[in-house]
mmCIF file of C-alpha atoms and ligand atoms in Angstrom:
data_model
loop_
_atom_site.group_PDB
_atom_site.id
_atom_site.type_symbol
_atom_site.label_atom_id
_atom_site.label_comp_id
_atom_site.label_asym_id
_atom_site.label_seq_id
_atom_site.Cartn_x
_atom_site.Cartn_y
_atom_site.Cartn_z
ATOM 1 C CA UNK A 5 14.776 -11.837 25.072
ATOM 2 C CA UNK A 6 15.687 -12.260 28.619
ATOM 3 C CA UNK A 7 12.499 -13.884 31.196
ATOM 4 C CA UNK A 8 12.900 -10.055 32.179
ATOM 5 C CA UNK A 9 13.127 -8.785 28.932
ATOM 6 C CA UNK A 10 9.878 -10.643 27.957
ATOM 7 C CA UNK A 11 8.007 -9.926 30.576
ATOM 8 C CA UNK A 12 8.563 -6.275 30.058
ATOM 9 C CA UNK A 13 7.664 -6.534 26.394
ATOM 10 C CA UNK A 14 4.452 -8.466 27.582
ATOM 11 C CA UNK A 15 3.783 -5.527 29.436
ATOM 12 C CA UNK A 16 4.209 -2.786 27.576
ATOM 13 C CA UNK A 17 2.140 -4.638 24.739
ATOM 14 C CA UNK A 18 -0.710 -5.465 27.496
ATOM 15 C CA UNK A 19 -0.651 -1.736 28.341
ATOM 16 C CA UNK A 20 -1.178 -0.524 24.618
ATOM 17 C CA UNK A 21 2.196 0.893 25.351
ATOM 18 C CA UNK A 22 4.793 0.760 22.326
ATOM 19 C CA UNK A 23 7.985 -0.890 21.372
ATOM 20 C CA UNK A 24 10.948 1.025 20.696
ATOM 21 C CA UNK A 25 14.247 -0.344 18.725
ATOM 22 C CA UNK A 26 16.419 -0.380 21.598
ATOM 23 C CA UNK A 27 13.749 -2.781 23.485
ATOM 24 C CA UNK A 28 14.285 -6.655 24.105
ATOM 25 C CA UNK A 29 11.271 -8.345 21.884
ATOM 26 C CA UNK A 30 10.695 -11.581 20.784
ATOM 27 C CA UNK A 31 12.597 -13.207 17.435
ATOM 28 C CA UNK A 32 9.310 -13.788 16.052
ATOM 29 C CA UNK A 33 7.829 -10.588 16.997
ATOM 30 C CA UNK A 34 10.699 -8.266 15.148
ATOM 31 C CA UNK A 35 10.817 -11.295 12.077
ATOM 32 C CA UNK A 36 7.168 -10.273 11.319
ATOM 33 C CA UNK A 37 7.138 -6.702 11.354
ATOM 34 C CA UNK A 38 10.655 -7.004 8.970
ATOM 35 C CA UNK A 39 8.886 -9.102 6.714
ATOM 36 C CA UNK A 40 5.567 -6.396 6.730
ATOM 37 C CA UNK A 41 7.284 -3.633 7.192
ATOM 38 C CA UNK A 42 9.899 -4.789 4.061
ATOM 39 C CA UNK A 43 6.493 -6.320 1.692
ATOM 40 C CA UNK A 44 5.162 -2.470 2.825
ATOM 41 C CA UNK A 45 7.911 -0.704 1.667
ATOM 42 C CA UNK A 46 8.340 -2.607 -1.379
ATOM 43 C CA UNK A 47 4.589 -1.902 -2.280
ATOM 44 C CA UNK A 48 4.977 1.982 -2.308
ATOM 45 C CA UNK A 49 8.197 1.800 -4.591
ATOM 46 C CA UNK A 50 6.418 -0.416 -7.340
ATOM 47 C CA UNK A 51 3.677 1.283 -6.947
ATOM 48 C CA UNK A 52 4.870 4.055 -8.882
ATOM 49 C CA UNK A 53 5.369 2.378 -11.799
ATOM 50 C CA UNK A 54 1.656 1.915 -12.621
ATOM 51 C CA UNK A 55 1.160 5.829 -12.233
ATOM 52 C CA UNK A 56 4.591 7.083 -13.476
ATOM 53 C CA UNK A 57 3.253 5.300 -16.408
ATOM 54 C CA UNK A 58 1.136 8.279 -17.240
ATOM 55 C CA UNK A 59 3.206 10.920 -16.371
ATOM 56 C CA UNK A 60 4.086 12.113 -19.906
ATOM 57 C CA UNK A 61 0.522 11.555 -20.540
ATOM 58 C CA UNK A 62 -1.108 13.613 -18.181
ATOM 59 C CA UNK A 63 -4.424 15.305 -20.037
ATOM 60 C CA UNK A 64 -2.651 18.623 -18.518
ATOM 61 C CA UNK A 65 -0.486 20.381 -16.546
ATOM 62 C CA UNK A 66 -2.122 20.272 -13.557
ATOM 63 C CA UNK A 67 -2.543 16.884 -13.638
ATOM 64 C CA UNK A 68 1.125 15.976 -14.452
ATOM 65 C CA UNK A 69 2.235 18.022 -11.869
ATOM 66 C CA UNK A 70 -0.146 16.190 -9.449
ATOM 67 C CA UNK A 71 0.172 13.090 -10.327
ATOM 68 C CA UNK A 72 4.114 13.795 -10.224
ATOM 69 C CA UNK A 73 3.679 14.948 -6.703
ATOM 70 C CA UNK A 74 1.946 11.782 -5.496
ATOM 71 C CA UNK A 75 4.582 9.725 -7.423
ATOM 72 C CA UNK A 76 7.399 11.101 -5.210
ATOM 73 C CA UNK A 77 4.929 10.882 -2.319
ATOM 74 C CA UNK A 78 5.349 7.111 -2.913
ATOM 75 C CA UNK A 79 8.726 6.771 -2.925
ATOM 76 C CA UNK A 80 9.314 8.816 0.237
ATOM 77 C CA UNK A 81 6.775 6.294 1.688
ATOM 78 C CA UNK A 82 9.060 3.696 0.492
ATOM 79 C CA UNK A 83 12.112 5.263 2.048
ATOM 80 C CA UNK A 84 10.419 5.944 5.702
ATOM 81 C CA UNK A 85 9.242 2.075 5.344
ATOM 82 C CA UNK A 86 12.884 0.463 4.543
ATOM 83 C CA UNK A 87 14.401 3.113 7.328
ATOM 84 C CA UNK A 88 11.914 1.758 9.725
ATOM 85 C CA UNK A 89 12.613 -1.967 8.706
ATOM 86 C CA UNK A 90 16.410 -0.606 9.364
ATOM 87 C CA UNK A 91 15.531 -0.172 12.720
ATOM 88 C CA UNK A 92 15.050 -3.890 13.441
ATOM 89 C CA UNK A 93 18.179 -4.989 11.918
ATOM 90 C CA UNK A 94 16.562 -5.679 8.550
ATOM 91 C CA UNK A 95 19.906 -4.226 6.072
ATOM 92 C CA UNK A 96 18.640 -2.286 2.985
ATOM 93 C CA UNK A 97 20.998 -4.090 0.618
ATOM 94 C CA UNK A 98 19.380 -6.940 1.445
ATOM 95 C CA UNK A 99 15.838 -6.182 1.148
ATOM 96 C CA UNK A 100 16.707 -3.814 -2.326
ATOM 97 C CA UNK A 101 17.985 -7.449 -3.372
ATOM 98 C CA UNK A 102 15.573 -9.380 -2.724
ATOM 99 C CA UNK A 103 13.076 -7.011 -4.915
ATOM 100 C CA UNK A 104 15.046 -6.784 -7.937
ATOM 101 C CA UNK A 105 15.568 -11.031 -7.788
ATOM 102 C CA UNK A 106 12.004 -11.261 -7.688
ATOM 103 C CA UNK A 107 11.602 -12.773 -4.345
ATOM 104 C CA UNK A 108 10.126 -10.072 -2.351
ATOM 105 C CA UNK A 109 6.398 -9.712 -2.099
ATOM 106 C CA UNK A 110 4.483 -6.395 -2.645
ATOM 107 C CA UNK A 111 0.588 -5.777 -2.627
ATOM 108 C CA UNK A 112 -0.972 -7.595 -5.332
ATOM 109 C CA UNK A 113 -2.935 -4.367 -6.370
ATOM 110 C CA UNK A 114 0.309 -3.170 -8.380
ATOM 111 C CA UNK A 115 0.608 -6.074 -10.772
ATOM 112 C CA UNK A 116 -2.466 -4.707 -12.653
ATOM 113 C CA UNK A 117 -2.179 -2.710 -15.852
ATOM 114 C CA UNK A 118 -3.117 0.720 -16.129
ATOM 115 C CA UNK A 119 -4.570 0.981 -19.893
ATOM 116 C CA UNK A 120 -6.050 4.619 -19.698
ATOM 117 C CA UNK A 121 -6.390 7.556 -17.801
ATOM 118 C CA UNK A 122 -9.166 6.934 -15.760
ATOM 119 C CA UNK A 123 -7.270 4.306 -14.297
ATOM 120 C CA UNK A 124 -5.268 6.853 -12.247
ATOM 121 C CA UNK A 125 -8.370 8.289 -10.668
ATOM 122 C CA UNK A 126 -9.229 4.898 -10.341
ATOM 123 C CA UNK A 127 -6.237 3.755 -8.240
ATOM 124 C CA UNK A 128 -6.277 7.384 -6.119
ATOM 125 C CA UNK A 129 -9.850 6.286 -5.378
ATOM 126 C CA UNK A 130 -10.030 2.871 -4.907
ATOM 127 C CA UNK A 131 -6.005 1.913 -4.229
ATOM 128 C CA UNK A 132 -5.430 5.039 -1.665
ATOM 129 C CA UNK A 133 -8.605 4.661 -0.439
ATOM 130 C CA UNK A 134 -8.176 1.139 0.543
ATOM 131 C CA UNK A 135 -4.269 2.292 1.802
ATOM 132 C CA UNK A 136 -6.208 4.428 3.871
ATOM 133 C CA UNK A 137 -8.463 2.249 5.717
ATOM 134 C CA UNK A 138 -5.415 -0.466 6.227
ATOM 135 C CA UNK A 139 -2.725 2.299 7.651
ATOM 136 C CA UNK A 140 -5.248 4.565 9.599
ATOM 137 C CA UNK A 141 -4.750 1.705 12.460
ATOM 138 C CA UNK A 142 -0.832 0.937 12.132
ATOM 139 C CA UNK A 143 -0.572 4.238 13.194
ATOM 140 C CA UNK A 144 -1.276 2.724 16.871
ATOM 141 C CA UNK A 145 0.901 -0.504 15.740
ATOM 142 C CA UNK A 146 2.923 -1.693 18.959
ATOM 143 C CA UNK A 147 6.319 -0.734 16.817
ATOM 144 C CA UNK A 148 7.453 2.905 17.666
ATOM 145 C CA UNK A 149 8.929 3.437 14.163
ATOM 146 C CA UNK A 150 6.338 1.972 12.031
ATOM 147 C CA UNK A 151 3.349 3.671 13.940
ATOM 148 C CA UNK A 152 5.258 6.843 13.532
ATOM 149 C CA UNK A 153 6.034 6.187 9.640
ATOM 150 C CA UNK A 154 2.032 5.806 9.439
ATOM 151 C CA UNK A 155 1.256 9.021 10.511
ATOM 152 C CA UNK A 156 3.690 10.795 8.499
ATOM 153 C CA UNK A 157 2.150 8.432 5.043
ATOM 154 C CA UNK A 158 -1.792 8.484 6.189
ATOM 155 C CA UNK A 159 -1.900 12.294 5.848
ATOM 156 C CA UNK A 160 -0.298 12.334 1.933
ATOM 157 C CA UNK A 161 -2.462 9.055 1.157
ATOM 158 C CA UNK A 162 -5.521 11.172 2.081
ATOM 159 C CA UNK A 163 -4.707 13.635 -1.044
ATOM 160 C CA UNK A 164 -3.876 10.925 -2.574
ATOM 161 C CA UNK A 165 -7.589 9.536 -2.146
ATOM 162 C CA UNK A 166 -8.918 13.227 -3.160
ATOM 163 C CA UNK A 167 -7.137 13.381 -6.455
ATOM 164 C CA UNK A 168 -8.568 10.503 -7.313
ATOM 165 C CA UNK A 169 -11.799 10.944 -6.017
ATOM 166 C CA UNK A 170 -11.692 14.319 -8.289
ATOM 167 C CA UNK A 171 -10.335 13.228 -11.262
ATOM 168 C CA UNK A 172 -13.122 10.355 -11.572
ATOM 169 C CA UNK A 173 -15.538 13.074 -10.865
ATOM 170 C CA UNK A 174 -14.617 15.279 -13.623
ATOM 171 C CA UNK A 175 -14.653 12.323 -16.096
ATOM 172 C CA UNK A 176 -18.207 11.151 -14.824
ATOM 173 C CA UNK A 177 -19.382 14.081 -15.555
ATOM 174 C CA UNK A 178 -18.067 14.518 -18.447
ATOM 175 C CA UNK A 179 -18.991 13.490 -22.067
ATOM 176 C CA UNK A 180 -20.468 10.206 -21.851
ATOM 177 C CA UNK A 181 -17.451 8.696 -23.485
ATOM 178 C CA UNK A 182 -15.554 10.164 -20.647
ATOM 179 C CA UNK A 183 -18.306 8.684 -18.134
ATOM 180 C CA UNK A 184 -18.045 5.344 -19.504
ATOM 181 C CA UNK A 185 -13.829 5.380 -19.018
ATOM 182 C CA UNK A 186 -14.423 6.433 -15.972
ATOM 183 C CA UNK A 187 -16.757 3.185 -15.080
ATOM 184 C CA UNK A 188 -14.466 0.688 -17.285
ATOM 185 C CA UNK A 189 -11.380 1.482 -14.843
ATOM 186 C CA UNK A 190 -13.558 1.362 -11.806
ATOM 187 C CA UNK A 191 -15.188 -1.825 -12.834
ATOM 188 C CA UNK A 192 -11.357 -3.253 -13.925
ATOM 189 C CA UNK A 193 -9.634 -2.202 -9.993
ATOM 190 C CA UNK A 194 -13.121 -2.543 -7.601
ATOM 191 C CA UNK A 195 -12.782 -6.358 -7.127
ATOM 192 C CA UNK A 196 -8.370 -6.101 -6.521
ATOM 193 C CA UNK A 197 -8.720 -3.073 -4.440
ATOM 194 C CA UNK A 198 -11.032 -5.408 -1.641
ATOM 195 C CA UNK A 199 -8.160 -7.752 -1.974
ATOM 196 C CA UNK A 200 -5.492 -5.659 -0.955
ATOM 197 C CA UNK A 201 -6.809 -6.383 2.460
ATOM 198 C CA UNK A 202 -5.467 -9.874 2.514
ATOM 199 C CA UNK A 203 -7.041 -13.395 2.495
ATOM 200 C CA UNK A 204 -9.935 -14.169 4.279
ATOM 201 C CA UNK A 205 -9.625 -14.166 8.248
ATOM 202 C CA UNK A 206 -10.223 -18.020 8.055
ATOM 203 C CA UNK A 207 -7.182 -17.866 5.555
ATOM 204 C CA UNK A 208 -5.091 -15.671 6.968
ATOM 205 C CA UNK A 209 -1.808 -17.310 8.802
ATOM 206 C CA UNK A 210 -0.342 -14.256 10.181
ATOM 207 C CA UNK A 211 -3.716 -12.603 11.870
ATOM 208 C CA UNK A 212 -3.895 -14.208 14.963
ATOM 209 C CA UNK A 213 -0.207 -13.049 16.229
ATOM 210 C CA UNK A 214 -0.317 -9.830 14.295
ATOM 211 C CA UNK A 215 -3.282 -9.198 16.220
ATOM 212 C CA UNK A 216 -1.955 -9.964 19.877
ATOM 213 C CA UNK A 217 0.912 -8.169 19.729
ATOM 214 C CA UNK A 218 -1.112 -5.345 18.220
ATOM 215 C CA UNK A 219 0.390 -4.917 15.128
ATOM 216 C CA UNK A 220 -2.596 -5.295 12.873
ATOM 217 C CA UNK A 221 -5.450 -3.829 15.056
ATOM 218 C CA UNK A 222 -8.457 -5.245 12.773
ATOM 219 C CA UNK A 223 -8.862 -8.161 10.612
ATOM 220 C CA UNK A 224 -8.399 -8.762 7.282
ATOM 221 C CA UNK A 225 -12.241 -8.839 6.705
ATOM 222 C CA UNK A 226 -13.343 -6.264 9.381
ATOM 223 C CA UNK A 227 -11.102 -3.522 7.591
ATOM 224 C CA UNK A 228 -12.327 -4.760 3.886
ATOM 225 C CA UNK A 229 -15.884 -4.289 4.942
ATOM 226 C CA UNK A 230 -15.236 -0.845 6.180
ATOM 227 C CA UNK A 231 -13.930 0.139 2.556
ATOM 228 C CA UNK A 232 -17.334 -1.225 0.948
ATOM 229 C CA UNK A 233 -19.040 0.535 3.275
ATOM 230 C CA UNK A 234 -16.968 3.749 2.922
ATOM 231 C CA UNK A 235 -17.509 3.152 -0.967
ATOM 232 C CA UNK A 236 -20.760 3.376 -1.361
ATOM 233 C CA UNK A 237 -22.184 6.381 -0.966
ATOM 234 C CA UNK A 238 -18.900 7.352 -2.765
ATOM 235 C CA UNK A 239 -19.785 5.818 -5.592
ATOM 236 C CA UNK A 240 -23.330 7.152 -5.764
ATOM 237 C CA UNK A 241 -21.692 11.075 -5.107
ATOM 238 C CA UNK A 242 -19.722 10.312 -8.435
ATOM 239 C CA UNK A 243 -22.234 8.643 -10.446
ATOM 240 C CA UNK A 244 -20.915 5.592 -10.804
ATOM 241 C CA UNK A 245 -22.220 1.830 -9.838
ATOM 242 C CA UNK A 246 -19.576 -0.894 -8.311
ATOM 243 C CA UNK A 247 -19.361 -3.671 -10.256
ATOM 244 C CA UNK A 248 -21.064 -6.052 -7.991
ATOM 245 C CA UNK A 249 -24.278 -7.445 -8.126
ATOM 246 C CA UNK A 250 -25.075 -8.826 -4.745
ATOM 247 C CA UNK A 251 -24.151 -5.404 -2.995
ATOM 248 C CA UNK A 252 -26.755 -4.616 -0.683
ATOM 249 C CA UNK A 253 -27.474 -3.089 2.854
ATOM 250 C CA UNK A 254 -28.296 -5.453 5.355
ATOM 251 C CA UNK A 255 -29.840 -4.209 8.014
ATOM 252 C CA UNK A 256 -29.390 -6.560 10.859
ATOM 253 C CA UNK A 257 -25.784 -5.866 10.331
ATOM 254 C CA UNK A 258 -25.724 -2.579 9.659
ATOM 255 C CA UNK A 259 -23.074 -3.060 6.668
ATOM 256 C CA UNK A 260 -23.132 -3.879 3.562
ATOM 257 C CA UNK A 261 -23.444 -7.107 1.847
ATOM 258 C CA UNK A 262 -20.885 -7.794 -0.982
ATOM 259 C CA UNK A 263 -20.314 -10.390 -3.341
ATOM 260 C CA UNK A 264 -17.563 -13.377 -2.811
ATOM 261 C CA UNK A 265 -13.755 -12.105 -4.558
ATOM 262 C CA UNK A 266 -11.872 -14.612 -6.713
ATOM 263 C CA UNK A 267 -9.162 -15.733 -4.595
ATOM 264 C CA UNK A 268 -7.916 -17.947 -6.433
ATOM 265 C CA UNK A 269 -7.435 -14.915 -8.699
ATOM 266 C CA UNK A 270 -5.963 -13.578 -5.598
ATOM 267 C CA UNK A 271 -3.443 -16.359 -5.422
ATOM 268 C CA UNK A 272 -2.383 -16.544 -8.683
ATOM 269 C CA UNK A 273 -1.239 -12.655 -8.924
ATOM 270 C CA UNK A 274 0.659 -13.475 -5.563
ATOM 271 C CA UNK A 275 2.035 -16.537 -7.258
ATOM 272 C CA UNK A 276 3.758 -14.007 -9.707
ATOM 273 C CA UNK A 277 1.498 -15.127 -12.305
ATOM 274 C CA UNK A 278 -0.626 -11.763 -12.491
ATOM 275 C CA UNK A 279 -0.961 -9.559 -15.512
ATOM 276 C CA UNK A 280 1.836 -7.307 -14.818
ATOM 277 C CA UNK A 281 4.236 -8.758 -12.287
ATOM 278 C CA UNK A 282 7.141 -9.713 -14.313
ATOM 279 C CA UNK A 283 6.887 -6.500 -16.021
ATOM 280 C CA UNK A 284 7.108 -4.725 -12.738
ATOM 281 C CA UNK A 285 10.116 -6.280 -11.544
ATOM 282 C CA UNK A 286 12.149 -6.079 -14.750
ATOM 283 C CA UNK A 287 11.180 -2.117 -14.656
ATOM 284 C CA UNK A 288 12.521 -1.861 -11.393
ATOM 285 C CA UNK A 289 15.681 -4.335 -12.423
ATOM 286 C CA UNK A 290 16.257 -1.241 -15.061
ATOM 287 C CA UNK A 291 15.470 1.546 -13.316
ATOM 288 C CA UNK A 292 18.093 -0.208 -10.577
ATOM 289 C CA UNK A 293 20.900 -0.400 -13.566
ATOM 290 C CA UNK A 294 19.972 2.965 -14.796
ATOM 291 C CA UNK A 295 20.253 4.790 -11.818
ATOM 292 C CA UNK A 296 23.467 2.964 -10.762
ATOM 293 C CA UNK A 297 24.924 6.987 -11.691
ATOM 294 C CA UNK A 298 23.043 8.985 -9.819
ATOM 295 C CA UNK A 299 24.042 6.754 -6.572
ATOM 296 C CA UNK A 300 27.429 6.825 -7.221
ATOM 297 C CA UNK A 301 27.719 10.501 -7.735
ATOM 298 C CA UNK A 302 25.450 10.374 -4.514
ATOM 299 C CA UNK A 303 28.251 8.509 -2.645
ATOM 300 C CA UNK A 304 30.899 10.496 -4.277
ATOM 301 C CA UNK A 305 29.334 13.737 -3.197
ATOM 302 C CA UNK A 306 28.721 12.551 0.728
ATOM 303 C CA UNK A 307 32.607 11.225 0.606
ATOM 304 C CA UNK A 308 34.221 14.577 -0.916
ATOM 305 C CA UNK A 309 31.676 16.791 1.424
ATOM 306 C CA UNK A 310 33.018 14.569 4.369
ATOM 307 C CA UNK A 311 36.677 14.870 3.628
ATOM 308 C CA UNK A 312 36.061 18.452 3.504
ATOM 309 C CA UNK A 313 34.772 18.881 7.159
ATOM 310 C CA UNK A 314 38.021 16.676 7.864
ATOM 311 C CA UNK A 315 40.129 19.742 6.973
HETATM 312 N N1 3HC B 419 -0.680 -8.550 -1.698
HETATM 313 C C1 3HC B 419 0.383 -9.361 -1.544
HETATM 314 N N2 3HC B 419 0.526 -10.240 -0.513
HETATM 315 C C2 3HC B 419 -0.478 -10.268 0.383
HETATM 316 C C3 3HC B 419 -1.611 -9.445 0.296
HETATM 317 C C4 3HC B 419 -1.691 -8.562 -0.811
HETATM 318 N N3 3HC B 419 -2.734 -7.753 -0.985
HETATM 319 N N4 3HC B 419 -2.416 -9.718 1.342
HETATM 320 C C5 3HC B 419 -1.802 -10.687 2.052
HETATM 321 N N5 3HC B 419 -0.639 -11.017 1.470
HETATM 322 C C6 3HC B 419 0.277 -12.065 1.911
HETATM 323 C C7 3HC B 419 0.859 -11.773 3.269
HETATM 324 O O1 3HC B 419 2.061 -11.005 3.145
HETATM 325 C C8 3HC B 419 1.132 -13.189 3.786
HETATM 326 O O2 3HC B 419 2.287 -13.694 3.157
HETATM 327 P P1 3HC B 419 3.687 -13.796 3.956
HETATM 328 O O3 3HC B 419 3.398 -14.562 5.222
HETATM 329 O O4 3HC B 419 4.614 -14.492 3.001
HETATM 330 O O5 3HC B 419 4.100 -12.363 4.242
HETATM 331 C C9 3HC B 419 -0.026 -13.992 3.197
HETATM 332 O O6 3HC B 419 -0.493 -13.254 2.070
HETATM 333 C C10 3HC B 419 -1.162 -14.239 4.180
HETATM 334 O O7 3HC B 419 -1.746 -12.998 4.515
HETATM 335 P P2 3HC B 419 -1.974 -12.594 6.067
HETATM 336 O O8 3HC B 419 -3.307 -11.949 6.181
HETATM 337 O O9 3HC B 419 -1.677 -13.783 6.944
HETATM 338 O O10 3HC B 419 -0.764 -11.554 6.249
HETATM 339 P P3 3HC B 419 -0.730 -10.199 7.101
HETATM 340 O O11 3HC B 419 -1.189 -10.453 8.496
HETATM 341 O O12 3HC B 419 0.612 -9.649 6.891
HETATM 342 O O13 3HC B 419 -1.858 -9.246 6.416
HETATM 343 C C11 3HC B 419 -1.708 -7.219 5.100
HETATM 344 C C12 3HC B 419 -1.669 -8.770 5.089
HETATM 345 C C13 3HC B 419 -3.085 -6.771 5.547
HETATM 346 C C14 3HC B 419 -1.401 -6.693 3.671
HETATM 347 C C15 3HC B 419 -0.660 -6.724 6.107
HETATM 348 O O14 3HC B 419 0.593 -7.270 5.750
HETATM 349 C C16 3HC B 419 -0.524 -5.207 6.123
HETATM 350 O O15 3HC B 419 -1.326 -4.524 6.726
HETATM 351 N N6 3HC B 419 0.568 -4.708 5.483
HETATM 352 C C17 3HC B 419 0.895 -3.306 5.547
HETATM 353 C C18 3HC B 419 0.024 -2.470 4.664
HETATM 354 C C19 3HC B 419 0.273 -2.719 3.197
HETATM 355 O O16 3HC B 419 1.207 -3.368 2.794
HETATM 356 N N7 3HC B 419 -0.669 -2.146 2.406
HETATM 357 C C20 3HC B 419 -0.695 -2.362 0.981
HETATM 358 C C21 3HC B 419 0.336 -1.476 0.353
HETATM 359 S S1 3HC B 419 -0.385 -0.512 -0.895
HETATM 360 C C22 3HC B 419 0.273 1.022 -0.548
HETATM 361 O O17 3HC B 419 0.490 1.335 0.582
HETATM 362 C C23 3HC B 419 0.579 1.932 -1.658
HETATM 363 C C24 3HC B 419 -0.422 3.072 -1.607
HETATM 364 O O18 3HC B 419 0.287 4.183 -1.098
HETATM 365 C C25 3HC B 419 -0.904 3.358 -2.978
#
């Protein structure tokens, strides 16, 4: 940007003010929030394939058609996301590309398999849960558009979260064979779902920038200690214990204390070596190839409808 055009982005970023499109910011500044906003977007659209998953499976009707509600709720997420990364000159071609070659990273959480039905209460719980707590404050991110998209996503997350919460309720207390699928999927997504905060602050390259130009508004670890904490009593409400052995409340802190997360685990999965990621992205190379109709007659439809208003 221009030495005015800088100074007027310092400014408004000084003044918890926000950034609109049309605004002179930094290279580096707009770079970062294509490449979050982009990995954000990309999350939410294979994210559904762990959930879709059970779609024909749904115990009933009321589940399927809940479950099929929050399924679309993703991809709409998706859609605001890649329309906001529009906005800064990312092009959607490019970033749909980029997912189907592989080479576009989405939150870790979604390469992990989803091997029964508890594992969808499990994910509402846990997954949304932890959405939650990480969007809550990018709805006061310094980006106009991606602040806005927040808002919009936080309030369907938080039914999200409730489904969740209820279905794991129901199978607690349930028969005890239900109870104990109900603690198998939370024991199998507790440990992932703290990592879908991101590395440790001390690890975490893109903090310390996010931070001062307000895009991220809390750390890494501040926001993944606010989900144990949130958890807890949680957990105890549904009758079920988190799998970790040196969670405790600590007093002097007034937090919890939790136990240290594989990261190399962590780093693995974003290495593309986790259970499920090449699976994901050769669903969503099909689902691309398959649905190659349904934008065409898209196109087709928006062309004829056009040349009609011609006439
Ligand atoms: N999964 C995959 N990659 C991750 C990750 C995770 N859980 N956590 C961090 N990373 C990556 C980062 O992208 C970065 O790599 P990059 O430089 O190549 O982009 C690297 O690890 C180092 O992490 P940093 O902490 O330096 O990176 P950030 O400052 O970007 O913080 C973040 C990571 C907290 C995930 C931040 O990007 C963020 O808040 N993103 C937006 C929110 C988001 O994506 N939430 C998860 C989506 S789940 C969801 O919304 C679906 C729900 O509806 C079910």
């Amino acid at each position: 940007p221009s030495a005015s055009g800088q100074s007027s982005f310092d400014r408004v970023i000084a003044g918890d003010g926000r950034i609109e499109p049309r605004d002179e910011m930094p290279d580096d500044y707009r770079k970062s929030l294509i490449r979050q906003i982009s990995q954000h977007a990309h999350s939410e659209i294979i994210g559904m394939q762990p959930e879709g998953n059970w779609i024909t499976r749904a115990p009933s009707l009321h589940r399927k058609a809940i479950l099929m509600a929050k399924v679309q709720d993703e991809a709409g997420h998706g859609l605001y996301l890649y329309s906001a990364a529009e906005t800064l000159g990312a092009s959607r071609e490019d970033m749909m590309q980029a997912l189907l070659a592989g080479k576009a990273r989405y939150s870790s959480i979604f390469n992990y398999p989803t091997p029964t039905w508890a594992d969808i209460g499990a994910i509402g719980w846990l997954v949304d849960g932890a959405a939650i707590c990480n969007q809550v404050p990018l709805c006061r991110a310094s980006y106009g558009p991606y602040a806005r998209a927040m808002i919009r996503i936080c309030k369907e997350e938080s039914f999200h979260q409730r489904q969740g919460f209820e279905i794991l309720l129901t199978l607690s207390r349930g028969t005890p064979a239900q109870h104990e699928l109900a603690q198998e999927a939370v024991n199998r997504w507790y440990a992932p779902s703290l990592m879908m905060f991101g590395p440790p602050d001390a690890d975490s390259p893109n903090s310390a920038k996010s931070m001062a130009w307000k895009i991220k508004r809390f750390s890494n670890d501040e926001l993944r200690q606010r989900f144990v904490d949130m958890l807890v009593p949680q957990a105890q409400a549904l009758g079920l214990t988190l799998p970790d052995p040196d969670l405790r409340w600590n007093a002097e802190r007034g937090h919890y204390d939790f136990g240290e997360l594989d990261w190399s685990e962590f780093k693995a999965v974003l290495a593309g070596q986790g259970q499920c990621n090449v699976q994901r992205v050769e669903h969503r190379r099909r689902a691309h190839t398959e649905g190659a109709w349904v934008r065409e007659a898209a196109m087709a439809h928006a062309a004829k409808k056009a040349a009609r208003q011609q006439q």
